[in-house]
Coordinates of C-alpha atoms in Angstrom, one line a residue:
X825 CA 0.1 0.0 0.3
X826 CA 1.4 3.1 -1.3
X827 CA 1.4 6.4 0.7
X828 CA 0.5 9.6 -1.1
X829 CA 3.7 12.3 -1.9
X830 CA 2.9 15.5 0.3
X831 CA 1.6 18.0 -1.6
X832 CA 4.6 20.7 -2.0
X833 CA 4.0 24.6 -2.3
X834 CA 3.8 25.8 -6.1
X835 CA 6.5 29.2 -6.6
X836 CA 4.6 30.0 -9.5
X837 CA 1.4 30.7 -7.3
X838 CA -1.0 33.2 -7.0
X839 CA 0.4 35.8 -4.3
X840 CA -2.2 34.4 -1.7
X841 CA -1.3 31.3 -1.2
X842 CA 1.8 32.6 -1.6
X843 CA 1.0 34.0 1.8
X844 CA -1.0 30.8 3.0
X845 CA 1.4 28.4 2.0
X846 CA -1.1 26.4 0.4
X847 CA -1.0 24.7 -3.3
X848 CA -2.1 26.8 -5.8
X849 CA -3.8 25.7 -9.5
X850 CA -2.8 28.3 -10.9
X851 CA -5.4 29.4 -12.7
X852 CA -5.6 32.6 -14.6
X853 CA -7.0 35.1 -14.2
X854 CA -7.4 33.7 -10.6
X855 CA -6.7 31.0 -9.0
X856 CA -9.6 28.5 -9.3
X857 CA -8.6 27.8 -5.3
X858 CA -9.1 31.4 -3.9
X859 CA -12.5 31.5 -5.2
X860 CA -14.5 28.3 -3.9
X861 CA -12.8 29.4 -0.6
X862 CA -14.5 33.3 -1.4
X863 CA -11.3 35.4 -0.6
X864 CA -9.9 38.0 -3.5
X865 CA -7.1 36.2 -5.1
X866 CA -3.7 39.2 -5.6
X867 CA -2.9 37.8 -8.8
X868 CA 1.3 36.6 -10.5
X869 CA 2.4 39.7 -11.3
X870 CA 6.1 40.1 -10.4
X871 CA 6.3 42.6 -7.3
X872 CA 9.5 44.9 -7.3
X873 CA 11.4 45.3 -3.1
X874 CA 12.9 48.2 -2.6
X875 CA 16.2 45.7 -1.4
X876 CA 19.5 46.5 0.5
X877 CA 21.6 49.0 -0.3
X878 CA 21.1 52.2 -1.9
X879 CA 20.5 53.1 -5.9
X880 CA 23.6 53.8 -7.6
X881 CA 22.1 55.7 -10.6
X882 CA 18.3 57.5 -11.0
X883 CA 16.5 60.1 -8.7
X884 CA 17.5 58.2 -5.4
X885 CA 21.0 58.0 -6.0
X886 CA 22.6 58.0 -2.8
X887 CA 18.4 57.2 -0.7
X888 CA 18.1 53.8 1.5
X889 CA 14.5 54.4 0.0
X890 CA 12.8 55.2 -2.3
X891 CA 11.3 58.8 -0.3
X892 CA 12.1 62.0 -1.3
X893 CA 13.2 62.8 1.8
X894 CA 15.8 60.3 1.6
X895 CA 18.0 61.8 -0.8
X896 CA 21.1 62.8 0.3
X897 CA 22.1 66.4 -0.1
X898 CA 24.4 66.3 -3.2
X899 CA 27.6 67.7 -3.2
X900 CA 27.1 72.2 -3.7
X901 CA 28.0 73.7 -6.8
X902 CA 26.7 71.3 -9.4
X903 CA 24.5 72.9 -12.5
X904 CA 21.2 71.0 -11.1
X905 CA 21.5 71.9 -7.9
X906 CA 21.8 75.7 -8.9
X907 CA 18.9 74.8 -12.0
X908 CA 16.5 73.8 -8.8
X909 CA 18.0 76.7 -6.4
X910 CA 17.0 79.0 -9.0
X911 CA 13.6 77.3 -9.8
X912 CA 12.5 77.2 -6.3
X913 CA 13.6 80.5 -5.9
X914 CA 11.0 81.5 -9.2
X915 CA 8.0 79.8 -8.0
X916 CA 8.1 81.3 -4.9
X917 CA 6.9 84.0 -3.8
X918 CA 8.6 87.6 -3.8
X919 CA 8.4 90.5 -1.3
X920 CA 10.2 93.3 -1.5
X921 CA 10.4 96.7 0.8
X922 CA 11.7 99.9 -0.9
X923 CA 12.8 101.9 0.8
X924 CA 14.3 105.4 -0.2
X925 CA 18.2 105.8 0.8
X926 CA 17.4 110.1 3.3
X927 CA 19.9 112.0 1.6
X928 CA 17.2 112.2 -1.7
X929 CA 15.1 114.6 -0.1
X930 CA 12.3 115.4 -3.3
X931 CA 11.8 111.3 -3.4
X932 CA 10.1 109.8 -0.9
X933 CA 10.1 106.8 0.8
X934 CA 7.4 104.2 0.0
X935 CA 6.7 100.6 1.0
X936 CA 6.0 98.6 -2.1
X937 CA 4.7 95.1 -1.5
X938 CA 5.4 92.8 -4.2
X939 CA 3.1 89.4 -5.3
X940 CA 2.6 88.0 -8.9
X941 CA -0.4 89.0 -10.1
X942 CA -2.4 86.2 -11.4
X943 CA -2.4 86.5 -15.4
X944 CA -5.0 84.9 -18.4
X945 CA -2.4 82.4 -19.7
X946 CA -3.7 82.2 -22.8
X947 CA -4.0 85.7 -23.8
X948 CA -2.3 87.0 -26.8
X949 CA 1.1 88.5 -26.1
X950 CA 1.5 86.8 -22.3
X951 CA 3.6 83.9 -21.7
X952 CA 3.9 81.6 -17.9
X953 CA 7.4 83.8 -17.4
X954 CA 4.9 87.8 -16.8
X955 CA 5.2 87.3 -13.6
X956 CA 8.5 87.0 -13.0
X957 CA 9.5 88.9 -15.8
X958 CA 7.0 92.3 -14.9
X959 CA 8.1 91.8 -11.5
X960 CA 10.6 94.5 -9.4
X961 CA 13.7 93.1 -7.9
X962 CA 16.0 94.3 -5.4
X963 CA 18.5 94.5 -8.2
X964 CA 16.1 97.0 -10.8
X965 CA 15.7 99.1 -7.9
X966 CA 19.6 99.9 -7.1
X967 CA 19.6 100.4 -11.0
X968 CA 16.9 103.0 -10.6
X969 CA 18.4 104.9 -7.7
X970 CA 22.0 104.5 -9.6
X971 CA 19.9 106.0 -12.7
X972 CA 18.2 108.8 -10.5
X973 CA 21.9 109.9 -9.0
X974 CA 23.5 110.6 -12.9
X975 CA 20.5 112.7 -13.7
X976 CA 21.0 114.7 -10.9
X977 CA 24.4 114.7 -12.0
X978 CA 23.1 115.8 -15.9
X979 CA 21.1 118.6 -14.5
X980 CA 24.1 120.1 -13.3
X981 CA 25.5 120.8 -14.9
X982 CA 22.9 121.6 -18.2
X983 CA 23.2 125.8 -17.2
X984 CA 23.4 126.0 -19.9
X985 CA 21.6 124.1 -21.4
X986 CA 19.4 120.6 -21.2
X987 CA 20.1 118.3 -24.3
X988 CA 17.4 116.3 -25.9
X989 CA 18.8 113.2 -23.9
X990 CA 18.6 114.5 -20.7
X991 CA 15.1 116.0 -20.9
X992 CA 13.9 112.3 -22.4
X993 CA 16.0 110.8 -19.3
X994 CA 13.8 112.8 -17.0
X995 CA 10.9 112.1 -18.5
X996 CA 11.8 108.2 -18.3
X997 CA 12.1 108.8 -14.9
X998 CA 8.4 110.7 -14.2
X999 CA 7.3 107.9 -16.7
X1000 CA 8.9 105.5 -13.6
X1001 CA 7.3 107.1 -11.5
X1002 CA 4.3 107.1 -12.4
X1003 CA 4.0 103.2 -13.4
X1004 CA 4.8 102.8 -9.8
X1005 CA 3.1 105.8 -7.5
X1006 CA 6.1 106.6 -6.7
X1007 CA 7.1 110.6 -6.8
X1008 CA 7.4 111.3 -9.8
X1009 CA 6.8 115.5 -10.2
X1010 CA 10.3 116.8 -8.4
X1011 CA 11.9 115.7 -11.8
X1012 CA 10.0 117.7 -13.8
X1013 CA 9.7 121.4 -11.9
X1014 CA 14.4 120.3 -11.7
X1015 CA 13.4 120.1 -16.0
X1016 CA 11.2 123.1 -16.0
X1017 CA 13.8 125.1 -13.7
X1018 CA 17.0 125.0 -16.3
X1019 CA 14.1 125.0 -19.4
X1020 CA 12.7 129.1 -18.0
X1021 CA 16.6 129.6 -17.8
X1022 CA 17.0 129.2 -21.1
X1023 CA 13.8 131.6 -22.8
X1024 CA 13.1 128.3 -24.4
X1025 CA 9.5 129.5 -25.5
X1026 CA 10.9 131.8 -28.4
X1027 CA 14.3 128.9 -29.3
X1028 CA 13.6 126.9 -32.5
X1029 CA 12.8 123.2 -31.8
X1030 CA 12.7 120.4 -33.8
X1031 CA 10.5 117.2 -34.1
X1032 CA 12.0 115.3 -31.1
X1033 CA 12.6 117.9 -29.0
X1034 CA 8.7 119.3 -29.7
X1035 CA 7.6 115.7 -28.6
X1036 CA 9.2 116.4 -25.8
X1037 CA 8.1 118.9 -24.5
X1038 CA 4.2 117.5 -25.5
X1039 CA 5.8 115.1 -22.9
X1040 CA 6.5 117.1 -20.5
X1041 CA 3.0 119.0 -21.2
X1042 CA 1.1 116.0 -20.5
X1043 CA 2.5 115.2 -16.8
X1044 CA 1.8 118.7 -16.0
X1045 CA -1.4 118.4 -17.0
X1046 CA -4.6 120.2 -14.6
X1047 CA -6.5 116.6 -13.0
X1048 CA -4.3 114.5 -14.3
X1049 CA -2.4 113.1 -11.4
X1050 CA -3.5 112.1 -8.3
X1051 CA -1.5 113.1 -4.6
X1052 CA 0.4 115.9 -6.1
X1053 CA 3.4 117.1 -4.4
X1054 CA 4.2 120.0 -6.6
X1055 CA 2.5 122.4 -8.2
X1056 CA 1.6 122.9 -11.9
X1057 CA 3.9 124.4 -14.4
X1058 CA 1.3 125.6 -17.1
X1059 CA 4.2 123.7 -19.4
X1060 CA 0.5 122.8 -21.7
X1061 CA -0.5 126.5 -21.9
X1062 CA 3.4 128.5 -22.1
X1063 CA 4.8 126.0 -24.7
X1064 CA 2.4 123.6 -26.8
X1065 CA -0.9 125.8 -27.5
X1066 CA -1.1 128.5 -30.8
X1067 CA -2.8 131.2 -28.2
X1068 CA -3.7 131.8 -25.2
X1069 CA -7.3 130.4 -24.4
X1070 CA -9.1 127.3 -24.7
X1071 CA -10.8 128.0 -27.5
X1072 CA -7.7 128.2 -29.7
X1073 CA -7.8 125.2 -32.4
X1074 CA -4.7 123.0 -31.9
X1075 CA -4.9 119.9 -35.0
X1076 CA -4.1 116.1 -35.0
X1077 CA -4.1 113.5 -32.2
X1078 CA -1.4 113.8 -29.6
X1079 CA 0.3 110.5 -28.6
X1080 CA 0.9 109.2 -24.4
X1081 CA -3.1 110.4 -24.2
X1082 CA -4.2 108.7 -27.1
X1083 CA -6.4 112.4 -27.2
X1084 CA -7.2 115.2 -29.9
X1085 CA -4.3 118.2 -28.5
X1086 CA -7.6 120.6 -29.4
X1087 CA -8.9 118.5 -26.3
X1088 CA -6.2 118.4 -24.6
X1089 CA -6.0 122.3 -24.3
X1090 CA -9.0 122.2 -23.1
X1091 CA -7.7 119.8 -20.2
X1092 CA -5.1 122.5 -20.1
X1093 CA -6.8 125.7 -19.3
X1094 CA -9.1 124.2 -16.4
X1095 CA -8.4 126.7 -13.8
X1096 CA -7.7 129.3 -15.7
X1097 CA -10.9 129.8 -17.7
X1098 CA -11.8 126.2 -19.0
X1099 CA -15.6 126.0 -19.1
X1100 CA -18.3 123.5 -19.3
X1101 CA -19.0 125.1 -22.4
X1102 CA -15.3 124.5 -23.7
X1103 CA -16.7 120.2 -23.1
X1104 CA -19.9 120.6 -25.3
X1105 CA -19.5 122.8 -27.6
X1106 CA -15.6 120.8 -28.6
X1107 CA -16.5 119.8 -32.4
X1108 CA -14.3 116.7 -32.1
X1109 CA -12.0 115.2 -34.5
X1110 CA -11.8 112.3 -37.1
X1111 CA -10.5 109.0 -35.9
X1112 CA -11.5 105.4 -35.5
X1113 CA -14.6 104.1 -34.1
X1114 CA -13.6 103.6 -30.8
X1115 CA -11.8 106.5 -30.4
X1116 CA -14.4 108.3 -31.0
X1117 CA -15.7 106.5 -28.2
X1118 CA -12.0 107.2 -25.7
X1119 CA -12.5 110.9 -26.4
X1120 CA -17.0 111.7 -25.6
X1121 CA -15.8 109.9 -22.4
X1122 CA -13.1 112.1 -21.8
X1123 CA -14.7 115.2 -23.5
X1124 CA -17.6 114.6 -20.3
X1125 CA -15.2 113.6 -17.4
X1126 CA -14.1 117.3 -18.1
X1127 CA -17.8 118.5 -17.5
X1128 CA -17.8 116.9 -14.8
X1129 CA -14.2 118.0 -13.2
X1130 CA -15.3 121.8 -14.3
X1131 CA -19.0 120.8 -12.2
X1132 CA -17.7 119.1 -9.6
X1133 CA -14.4 118.8 -8.8
X1134 CA -11.3 116.3 -9.6
X1135 CA -7.7 114.7 -8.1
X1136 CA -5.1 118.2 -7.8
X1137 CA -9.2 120.2 -8.8
X1138 CA -10.8 120.9 -5.3
X1139 CA -14.8 120.5 -5.9
X1140 CA -16.1 124.4 -5.9
X1141 CA -17.9 125.4 -3.3
X1142 CA -20.9 127.3 -4.4
X1143 CA -19.6 130.6 -3.5
X1144 CA -16.5 129.7 -5.1
X1145 CA -18.3 128.1 -8.4
X1146 CA -18.4 129.6 -11.9
X1147 CA -21.1 130.4 -13.4
X1148 CA -21.2 128.6 -16.9
X1149 CA -22.1 131.3 -20.2
X1150 CA -25.3 128.3 -21.1
X1151 CA -27.2 129.1 -17.0
X1152 CA -26.5 132.7 -17.7
X1153 CA -28.4 131.8 -21.4
X1154 CA -30.5 130.2 -19.5
X1155 CA -29.8 126.7 -21.0
X1156 CA -30.9 123.9 -18.9
X1157 CA -27.7 121.7 -18.2
X1158 CA -27.7 118.0 -18.6
X1159 CA -28.2 116.3 -15.5
X1160 CA -24.2 115.0 -13.2
X1161 CA -26.5 111.6 -13.6
X1162 CA -27.0 111.5 -17.0
X1163 CA -23.8 112.9 -17.8
X1164 CA -21.8 109.4 -15.4
X1165 CA -24.1 107.3 -17.0
X1166 CA -23.7 108.8 -20.5
X1167 CA -19.1 108.4 -19.8
X1168 CA -19.3 105.0 -18.8
X1169 CA -21.0 103.9 -20.7
X1170 CA -18.3 105.2 -23.8
X1171 CA -16.3 102.9 -21.6
X1172 CA -17.7 99.7 -21.4
X1173 CA -17.7 99.9 -25.5
X1174 CA -13.8 101.0 -24.8
X1175 CA -13.6 98.0 -22.8
X1176 CA -15.3 95.6 -25.1
X1177 CA -13.7 96.7 -28.2
X1178 CA -10.1 96.0 -26.9
X1179 CA -11.4 92.3 -25.6
X1180 CA -11.6 91.4 -29.4
X1181 CA -9.4 88.8 -29.9
X1182 CA -8.7 90.5 -33.4
X1183 CA -7.9 94.3 -31.7
X1184 CA -5.3 93.2 -28.7
X1185 CA -2.4 95.2 -30.6
X1186 CA -4.6 98.2 -29.1
X1187 CA -3.6 100.5 -26.8
X1188 CA -6.3 102.6 -26.3
X1189 CA -7.5 101.2 -23.4
X1190 CA -4.9 102.0 -21.1
X1191 CA -6.4 105.9 -21.0
X1192 CA -9.8 104.7 -19.9
X1193 CA -7.9 105.2 -16.4
X1194 CA -9.2 109.2 -15.8
X1195 CA -12.5 109.4 -17.0
X1196 CA -13.1 106.2 -14.8
X1197 CA -11.8 108.3 -11.8
X1198 CA -13.3 110.8 -12.9
X1199 CA -17.2 109.2 -13.2
X1200 CA -16.1 106.8 -9.3
X1201 CA -15.8 110.5 -7.7
X1202 CA -19.0 110.9 -7.7
X1203 CA -20.1 108.9 -4.8
X1204 CA -23.3 110.7 -4.6
X1205 CA -23.9 108.7 -7.9
X1206 CA -22.9 105.1 -7.2
X1207 CA -24.5 105.3 -3.4
X1208 CA -27.2 105.6 -5.0
X1209 CA -26.7 103.2 -7.8
X1210 CA -24.6 100.2 -7.0
X1211 CA -24.4 98.6 -10.1
X1212 CA -22.1 102.0 -11.7
X1213 CA -20.0 101.3 -7.7
X1214 CA -19.5 98.0 -9.7
X1215 CA -18.9 98.7 -13.3
X1216 CA -16.1 101.0 -12.2
X1217 CA -14.6 98.5 -10.3
X1218 CA -14.6 95.8 -13.2
X1219 CA -13.2 98.0 -15.8
X1220 CA -9.9 98.7 -13.6
X1221 CA -9.3 95.1 -12.6
X1222 CA -9.5 94.5 -16.0
X1223 CA -6.7 96.4 -16.8
X1224 CA -5.3 96.6 -12.9
X1225 CA -5.2 92.3 -12.9
X1226 CA -6.7 91.4 -16.3
X1227 CA -3.9 90.4 -19.4
X1228 CA -3.4 94.2 -19.9
X1229 CA -2.1 94.3 -15.9
X1230 CA -1.6 97.9 -15.1
X1231 CA -0.3 98.7 -11.6
X1232 CA -1.4 102.2 -12.5
X1233 CA -4.8 100.8 -12.4
X1234 CA -4.4 98.3 -8.7
X1235 CA -3.7 101.3 -7.1
X1236 CA -6.2 104.2 -8.2
X1237 CA -9.0 101.0 -7.7
X1238 CA -7.4 101.7 -3.8
X1239 CA -7.7 104.8 -3.6
X1240 CA -11.3 104.9 -4.3
X1241 CA -12.0 101.9 -2.8
X1242 CA -10.7 104.3 0.6
X1243 CA -12.8 107.2 -0.8
X1244 CA -15.9 105.6 -0.9
X1245 CA -15.6 104.9 3.0
X1246 CA -16.0 108.9 3.4
X1247 CA -19.2 110.7 3.2
X1248 CA -19.9 113.0 0.4
X1249 CA -17.7 115.7 0.7
X1250 CA -15.5 114.4 4.0
X1251 CA -11.9 113.9 2.0
X1252 CA -10.3 114.5 -1.6
X1253 CA -8.3 112.0 -3.1
X1254 CA -6.1 113.9 -2.8
X1255 CA -5.4 113.7 1.1
X1256 CA -5.8 109.9 0.8
X1257 CA -2.8 109.9 -1.9
X1258 CA 0.2 111.9 0.4
X1259 CA -1.4 110.2 2.9
X1260 CA 0.3 106.9 1.3
X1261 CA 3.5 108.5 0.2
X1262 CA 1.4 107.9 -3.9
X1263 CA 1.1 109.9 -6.4
X1264 CA -0.3 108.8 -9.1
X1265 CA -0.9 109.8 -13.2
X1266 CA -4.4 109.3 -14.5
X1267 CA -2.5 109.5 -18.5

């Protein structure tokens, strides 16, 4: 009588049978033994185990376990480590506090906290690196300080004449200040003082020199800046106008603001003779549809400024208000509510047209800050109609955070939000800007 041989455990069985040390029939996809006993079969796939020792290559080179925390520190200086450190630095949020040198009397101190702004990466002309490309750094501020010192040195040597290069550098420094809300009007005053010494009004100017004078005149326009620390110089009225009246006819479009020169001249005489009638009677100029919408917004903004005051032009009291010729003739003036609605409808048309994919190359949307700001200062209307206030927010957010990313608009929106918290007439926006150390341009 033969005895049955003892069953041997199969090394090719499923993982369940191996764990229980029993014979497996090796049926596919699951063994029959596991199925009959009603337990899940772990199958036959090969399993890899991390053995003893360390990895000799790959991501876990030198590690004792396949986890990132076990990777030993590498020798400093390797290219891969430098690239990784640089990538971490670029991906992290950078916060920089900007403090001006105490020896600069006119250049006030300002704390600027910076963080990458959101971008619509699918927008044409933008990439994933935009946040870093347009972000300030300590090194860029060092360059700005160096440029300021060189510019001041050039001014001190320009007693005989202010060359075009020095004038251009000064206007560039003003532009940088406008873009970031830091003081800039002291540069205008310094250049103006030198220009007056040479009687530039009667000097012949080339095309480029005339352009520089126009840029300087735009930066000096009344009501086109917030928190201005130095008074207006009247530069446009003195050097860029044909006559001494807002009624004088100018031709062409000024390139910085995108406005017809005839309209700029009317703005230049605010506080010096401009009335509502000058804006209402402005004949307009030939331009594209979107340009005409922008010009209409500015024209109506001018009416509001003359009637209720604006940046750098305090709200006139009942006793100080100039009687408009139209009122003397008994003409019923358009209500402020209607003017604000018409102004914002023109701004809305500019925004919608600028978002059209076929018009991504237009820069007109960068010019809406002035009319939007003037409309935002009409607190009484905004309190009665919150939808108007929300539209102003969205218009400034569009250019402050969206695909256009304009820091000026973000600063302007912050100032308006604070302005709206005060009762009507309790404070003006220039006071709020000076309290923050901000000097903002609206051109």
